[in-house]
mmCIF file of C-alpha atoms in Angstrom:
data_model
loop_
_atom_site.group_PDB
_atom_site.id
_atom_site.type_symbol
_atom_site.label_atom_id
_atom_site.label_comp_id
_atom_site.label_asym_id
_atom_site.label_seq_id
_atom_site.Cartn_x
_atom_site.Cartn_y
_atom_site.Cartn_z
ATOM 1 C CA ILE A 1212 -67.966 71.588 49.303
ATOM 2 C CA GLY A 1213 -69.981 70.074 51.695
ATOM 3 C CA LYS A 1214 -70.285 69.483 55.115
ATOM 4 C CA TYR A 1215 -67.632 66.245 54.508
ATOM 5 C CA LEU A 1216 -63.900 66.688 53.169
ATOM 6 C CA ALA A 1217 -61.360 63.891 53.019
ATOM 7 C CA ILE A 1218 -57.357 65.015 53.232
ATOM 8 C CA ASP A 1219 -54.383 63.136 52.206
ATOM 9 C CA CYS A 1220 -50.728 64.524 52.478
ATOM 10 C CA GLU A 1221 -47.741 62.917 50.732
ATOM 11 C CA MET A 1222 -43.766 63.687 52.151
ATOM 12 C CA VAL A 1223 -40.765 64.225 50.766
ATOM 13 C CA GLY A 1224 -37.234 63.624 52.193
ATOM 14 C CA VAL A 1225 -34.688 66.380 53.816
ATOM 15 C CA GLY A 1226 -31.646 66.692 55.632
ATOM 16 C CA PRO A 1227 -28.730 63.905 55.707
ATOM 17 C CA GLY A 1228 -29.591 61.026 53.734
ATOM 18 C CA GLY A 1229 -33.573 62.204 53.256
ATOM 19 C CA VAL A 1230 -34.531 60.580 56.715
ATOM 20 C CA GLU A 1231 -36.061 63.607 58.025
ATOM 21 C CA SER A 1232 -40.115 64.033 56.333
ATOM 22 C CA ALA A 1233 -41.399 67.511 55.195
ATOM 23 C CA LEU A 1234 -44.791 68.018 53.506
ATOM 24 C CA ALA A 1235 -44.579 68.275 50.188
ATOM 25 C CA ARG A 1236 -48.500 67.553 48.702
ATOM 26 C CA VAL A 1237 -51.984 68.309 50.265
ATOM 27 C CA SER A 1238 -55.217 67.418 48.653
ATOM 28 C CA ILE A 1239 -58.772 67.603 49.974
ATOM 29 C CA VAL A 1240 -61.639 65.788 47.919
ATOM 30 C CA ASN A 1241 -65.213 66.306 48.734
ATOM 31 C CA PHE A 1242 -67.894 63.705 49.794
ATOM 32 C CA PHE A 1243 -67.817 62.355 46.531
ATOM 33 C CA GLY A 1244 -64.466 61.997 45.729
ATOM 34 C CA HIS A 1245 -64.223 65.264 43.445
ATOM 35 C CA PRO A 1246 -60.819 67.546 44.441
ATOM 36 C CA VAL A 1247 -61.296 70.662 46.217
ATOM 37 C CA LEU A 1248 -57.724 71.028 46.965
ATOM 38 C CA ASP A 1249 -54.299 70.001 45.747
ATOM 39 C CA LYS A 1250 -51.532 71.946 46.335
ATOM 40 C CA PHE A 1251 -47.716 71.176 46.493
ATOM 41 C CA VAL A 1252 -46.207 72.829 48.878
ATOM 42 C CA LYS A 1253 -42.345 74.389 49.519
ATOM 43 C CA THR A 1254 -40.170 72.706 51.865
ATOM 44 C CA LYS A 1255 -38.212 74.890 54.555
ATOM 45 C CA GLU A 1256 -35.078 72.935 53.825
ATOM 46 C CA ARG A 1257 -33.708 71.531 50.678
ATOM 47 C CA VAL A 1258 -35.048 68.263 49.253
ATOM 48 C CA THR A 1259 -32.282 65.594 49.444
ATOM 49 C CA ASP A 1260 -35.024 62.567 48.868
ATOM 50 C CA TYR A 1261 -37.844 63.143 46.731
ATOM 51 C CA ARG A 1262 -38.990 59.416 47.476
ATOM 52 C CA THR A 1263 -40.460 59.206 44.239
ATOM 53 C CA GLU A 1264 -42.281 55.734 44.066
ATOM 54 C CA VAL A 1265 -43.608 56.104 46.961
ATOM 55 C CA SER A 1266 -44.648 59.588 47.160
ATOM 56 C CA GLY A 1267 -45.335 60.653 43.193
ATOM 57 C CA ILE A 1268 -43.489 63.731 43.701
ATOM 58 C CA THR A 1269 -40.959 65.181 41.306
ATOM 59 C CA PRO A 1270 -38.545 67.946 41.023
ATOM 60 C CA ALA A 1271 -40.746 69.237 38.050
ATOM 61 C CA LEU A 1272 -44.286 69.077 39.833
ATOM 62 C CA MET A 1273 -42.237 70.907 42.851
ATOM 63 C CA LYS A 1274 -41.546 73.747 40.527
ATOM 64 C CA LYS A 1275 -45.338 75.111 41.002
ATOM 65 C CA ALA A 1276 -45.192 74.256 44.819
ATOM 66 C CA GLU A 1277 -46.417 76.923 46.939
ATOM 67 C CA SER A 1278 -45.406 78.539 50.331
ATOM 68 C CA PHE A 1279 -46.169 76.009 53.630
ATOM 69 C CA GLU A 1280 -47.890 79.006 55.129
ATOM 70 C CA SER A 1281 -50.559 80.194 52.341
ATOM 71 C CA VAL A 1282 -51.206 76.176 51.824
ATOM 72 C CA GLN A 1283 -51.786 75.892 56.019
ATOM 73 C CA ALA A 1284 -54.212 78.479 55.705
ATOM 74 C CA ALA A 1285 -55.981 77.567 52.630
ATOM 75 C CA VAL A 1286 -56.713 74.125 54.082
ATOM 76 C CA ALA A 1287 -57.307 75.431 57.884
ATOM 77 C CA ASP A 1288 -60.082 77.630 56.169
ATOM 78 C CA LEU A 1289 -61.631 74.341 54.418
ATOM 79 C CA MET A 1290 -61.825 72.658 57.398
ATOM 80 C CA VAL A 1291 -63.711 74.865 59.778
ATOM 81 C CA ASP A 1292 -67.014 73.250 61.257
ATOM 82 C CA ARG A 1293 -66.585 70.439 58.654
ATOM 83 C CA ILE A 1294 -65.980 66.501 59.295
ATOM 84 C CA ILE A 1295 -62.658 65.478 58.105
ATOM 85 C CA VAL A 1296 -62.314 61.811 56.971
ATOM 86 C CA GLY A 1297 -58.352 60.744 56.702
ATOM 87 C CA HIS A 1298 -56.186 57.579 57.239
ATOM 88 C CA ALA A 1299 -53.770 58.277 60.372
ATOM 89 C CA ILE A 1300 -54.845 61.420 60.108
ATOM 90 C CA HIS A 1301 -52.331 62.697 62.778
ATOM 91 C CA HIS A 1302 -49.850 62.583 61.085
ATOM 92 C CA ASP A 1303 -51.527 64.898 58.257
ATOM 93 C CA LEU A 1304 -52.865 67.325 60.977
ATOM 94 C CA LYS A 1305 -49.189 67.338 62.469
ATOM 95 C CA ALA A 1306 -47.501 67.931 59.103
ATOM 96 C CA LEU A 1307 -49.948 71.210 58.231
ATOM 97 C CA MET A 1308 -49.238 72.068 61.796
ATOM 98 C CA LEU A 1309 -52.975 72.286 62.389
ATOM 99 C CA SER A 1310 -55.620 70.605 65.083
ATOM 100 C CA HIS A 1311 -59.490 69.965 64.678
ATOM 101 C CA PRO A 1312 -62.115 69.092 67.279
ATOM 102 C CA ARG A 1313 -61.681 65.337 67.909
ATOM 103 C CA HIS A 1314 -65.817 65.077 67.264
ATOM 104 C CA LEU A 1315 -65.216 66.414 63.699
ATOM 105 C CA ILE A 1316 -62.696 63.913 62.657
ATOM 106 C CA ARG A 1317 -63.400 60.291 61.334
ATOM 107 C CA ASP A 1318 -59.762 58.315 61.053
ATOM 108 C CA THR A 1319 -60.256 55.124 59.258
ATOM 109 C CA GLN A 1320 -56.729 53.438 60.959
ATOM 110 C CA LEU A 1321 -58.612 53.850 63.956
ATOM 111 C CA TYR A 1322 -61.955 52.893 63.501
ATOM 112 C CA LYS A 1323 -62.820 49.601 65.353
ATOM 113 C CA PRO A 1324 -64.695 47.605 62.531
ATOM 114 C CA PHE A 1325 -62.170 48.233 60.594
ATOM 115 C CA ARG A 1326 -59.619 46.897 62.973
ATOM 116 C CA LYS A 1327 -61.492 44.241 63.181
ATOM 117 C CA LEU A 1328 -61.146 43.288 59.572
ATOM 118 C CA THR A 1329 -57.274 43.014 60.166
ATOM 119 C CA GLY A 1330 -57.787 41.067 63.162
ATOM 120 C CA GLY A 1331 -57.074 44.156 65.873
ATOM 121 C CA ARG A 1332 -53.965 45.156 63.994
ATOM 122 C CA THR A 1333 -53.349 48.750 62.410
ATOM 123 C CA PRO A 1334 -54.619 48.541 58.827
ATOM 124 C CA SER A 1335 -52.823 49.927 55.979
ATOM 125 C CA LEU A 1336 -55.414 52.164 53.763
ATOM 126 C CA LYS A 1337 -54.463 49.990 50.601
ATOM 127 C CA ARG A 1338 -55.258 46.730 52.299
ATOM 128 C CA LEU A 1339 -58.549 48.226 54.052
ATOM 129 C CA VAL A 1340 -59.774 49.537 50.259
ATOM 130 C CA GLU A 1341 -59.084 45.636 49.722
ATOM 131 C CA LEU A 1342 -61.228 44.254 52.145
ATOM 132 C CA VAL A 1343 -64.086 47.067 51.995
ATOM 133 C CA LEU A 1344 -64.142 48.605 48.586
ATOM 134 C CA LYS A 1345 -62.896 45.379 46.627
ATOM 135 C CA ARG A 1346 -60.397 47.829 45.138
ATOM 136 C CA GLN A 1347 -56.689 48.443 44.262
ATOM 137 C CA ILE A 1348 -55.048 51.618 44.909
ATOM 138 C CA GLN A 1349 -51.386 52.012 45.251
ATOM 139 C CA SER A 1350 -50.373 50.138 42.704
ATOM 140 C CA GLY A 1351 -47.423 52.317 41.484
ATOM 141 C CA ALA A 1352 -46.389 55.222 43.493
ATOM 142 C CA HIS A 1353 -49.153 57.003 45.744
ATOM 143 C CA SER A 1354 -51.377 59.691 44.807
ATOM 144 C CA SER A 1355 -52.710 61.805 47.660
ATOM 145 C CA VAL A 1356 -56.192 62.750 45.532
ATOM 146 C CA GLU A 1357 -56.365 58.951 45.138
ATOM 147 C CA ASP A 1358 -55.885 58.234 48.321
ATOM 148 C CA ALA A 1359 -58.119 60.840 49.820
ATOM 149 C CA ALA A 1360 -60.882 60.031 47.638
ATOM 150 C CA ALA A 1361 -60.217 56.215 48.860
ATOM 151 C CA THR A 1362 -60.574 57.125 52.435
ATOM 152 C CA MET A 1363 -63.570 58.997 51.866
ATOM 153 C CA MET A 1364 -65.077 55.963 50.255
ATOM 154 C CA LEU A 1365 -64.315 54.040 53.452
ATOM 155 C CA TYR A 1366 -65.919 56.331 55.409
ATOM 156 C CA ARG A 1367 -69.057 56.719 52.994
ATOM 157 C CA SER A 1368 -69.513 52.536 53.294
ATOM 158 C CA CYS A 1369 -70.201 53.368 57.179
ATOM 159 C CA LYS A 1370 -70.939 56.811 57.495
ATOM 160 C CA ASP A 1371 -74.266 56.371 59.236
ATOM 161 C CA GLU A 1372 -72.810 53.792 62.020
ATOM 162 C CA TRP A 1373 -69.707 55.636 62.501
ATOM 163 C CA ASP A 1374 -71.494 59.051 63.154
ATOM 164 C CA ARG A 1375 -74.493 57.571 65.491
ATOM 165 C CA GLU A 1376 -71.648 56.116 67.382
ATOM 166 C CA ILE A 1377 -69.744 59.233 67.792
ATOM 167 C CA GLY A 1378 -73.139 61.202 68.653
ATOM 168 C CA ALA A 1379 -73.829 58.818 71.419
ATOM 169 C CA ARG A 1380 -70.596 59.265 72.493
ATOM 170 C CA LEU A 1381 -71.116 63.210 72.605
ATOM 171 C CA ARG A 1382 -74.441 62.709 74.609
ATOM 172 C CA LEU A 1383 -73.129 60.576 76.845
ATOM 173 C CA ALA A 1384 -70.120 63.121 77.768
ATOM 174 C CA GLU A 1385 -72.511 65.549 78.044
ATOM 175 C CA ARG A 1386 -74.343 63.959 80.625
ATOM 176 C CA ARG A 1387 -71.511 63.352 82.504
ATOM 177 C CA LYS A 1388 -70.135 66.808 82.118
ATOM 178 C CA GLU A 1389 -73.981 67.847 83.341
ATOM 179 C CA THR A 1390 -73.680 65.371 86.137
ATOM 180 C CA LYS A 1391 -70.553 66.740 87.259
ATOM 181 C CA ARG A 1392 -71.725 70.239 87.042
ATOM 182 C CA GLN A 1393 -74.373 69.310 88.925
ATOM 183 C CA GLN A 1394 -72.352 67.734 91.874
ATOM 184 C CA ARG A 1395 -70.080 70.348 92.182
ATOM 185 C CA GLN A 1396 -73.303 72.626 92.732
ATOM 186 C CA GLN A 1397 -74.372 70.547 95.523
ATOM 187 C CA ARG A 1398 -70.841 70.540 96.933
ATOM 188 C CA GLN A 1399 -70.695 74.365 96.793
ATOM 189 C CA ARG A 1400 -74.034 74.737 98.180
ATOM 190 C CA GLN A 1401 -73.065 72.256 101.060
ATOM 191 C CA LEU A 1402 -69.766 74.094 102.055
ATOM 192 C CA ASN A 1403 -71.932 77.167 101.902
ATOM 193 C CA ALA A 1404 -74.100 75.750 104.222
ATOM 194 C CA GLN A 1405 -71.619 74.758 106.468
ATOM 195 C CA MET A 1406 -69.897 77.954 106.667
ATOM 196 C CA ASP A 1407 -73.183 79.661 107.476
ATOM 197 C CA ALA A 1408 -73.390 77.307 110.037
ATOM 198 C CA THR A 1409 -70.377 77.991 111.743
ATOM 199 C CA LEU A 1410 -70.544 81.426 111.443
ATOM 200 C CA GLN A 1411 -73.750 81.608 113.119
ATOM 201 C CA THR A 1412 -72.284 79.393 115.733
ATOM 202 C CA SER A 1413 -69.293 81.723 116.431
ATOM 203 C CA SER A 1414 -71.599 84.918 116.366
ATOM 204 C CA SER A 1415 -74.256 83.325 119.040
ATOM 205 C CA SER A 1416 -71.235 82.343 121.352
ATOM 206 C CA SER A 1417 -69.186 85.252 121.183
ATOM 207 C CA SER A 1418 -72.456 88.107 121.820
ATOM 208 C CA LEU A 1419 -74.566 87.627 125.050
ATOM 209 C CA PRO A 1420 -77.761 89.252 125.336
ATOM 210 C CA LEU A 1421 -77.931 92.535 126.932
ATOM 211 C CA GLY A 1422 -78.402 91.437 130.811
ATOM 212 C CA ASP A 1423 -75.424 89.530 130.470
ATOM 213 C CA HIS A 1424 -73.966 92.170 128.972
ATOM 214 C CA ALA A 1425 -74.932 94.367 131.435
ATOM 215 C CA GLY A 1426 -73.800 91.862 134.486
ATOM 216 C CA SER A 1427 -70.715 91.589 132.497
ATOM 217 C CA MET A 1428 -69.747 95.141 132.803
ATOM 218 C CA ASP A 1429 -70.631 95.705 136.278
ATOM 219 C CA ASP A 1430 -68.256 92.489 137.444
ATOM 220 C CA GLU A 1431 -65.578 94.277 135.198
ATOM 221 C CA ALA A 1432 -66.275 97.780 137.240
ATOM 222 C CA ASP A 1433 -66.256 95.363 140.519
ATOM 223 C CA SER A 1434 -63.093 93.888 139.127
ATOM 224 C CA LEU A 1435 -61.749 97.288 138.708
ATOM 225 C CA ASP A 1436 -62.643 98.981 142.123
ATOM 226 C CA GLU A 1437 -61.209 96.064 143.795
ATOM 227 C CA GLU A 1438 -57.878 96.757 142.077
ATOM 228 C CA GLU A 1439 -57.998 100.830 142.797
ATOM 229 C CA ASP A 1440 -58.688 99.450 146.876
ATOM 230 C CA SER A 1441 -55.228 97.186 146.374
ATOM 231 C CA ASP A 1442 -53.498 99.833 145.195
ATOM 232 C CA GLU A 1443 -54.474 102.084 147.975
#
């Protein structure tokens, strides 16, 4: 399977008017664009709009759908310790109710060099593929396999630069984390030293030398004698 996977999901409409989206298909391809998972997903609610013209999903295809839980588990197993590529991948992860470490995610919608190609605007996958790969996709209904493969090709076109950037950010974050850890340790040492000094000062002021103690005791005895004399 390899270290790199790209994912794409297709949704259908549920509820009144089909305005609510529900996961219906999940496709994952490897570094070379070959499918390693392509599953249809049973929806919890009745499908009211298959959105076939966009999703490519039909009632016939949904007959082979599997439970959400089984598909979710299969995807989660594949994702472990792998770099996951996607376009607006947060939507896919949300639909699957999964999370993934940020440093292992490559989102082609958010990658700054890609956004520059569209004047800083959020680029569609179709537009990015046209600009970067000089290809056409989504000429008809979407295919999550095709979209995942296109996303992987986009990542591969700038993989080295992108990974170096992520690596540099990780190293910077680690250095900042280590600096903060050292600063906390230094503050703790200073606090401990201040507490020790305060305790020593307090101990010195509350304890007198033996001679002084004796004098103090004599004074207390004289005071008691004076009190006894006055009582008499």
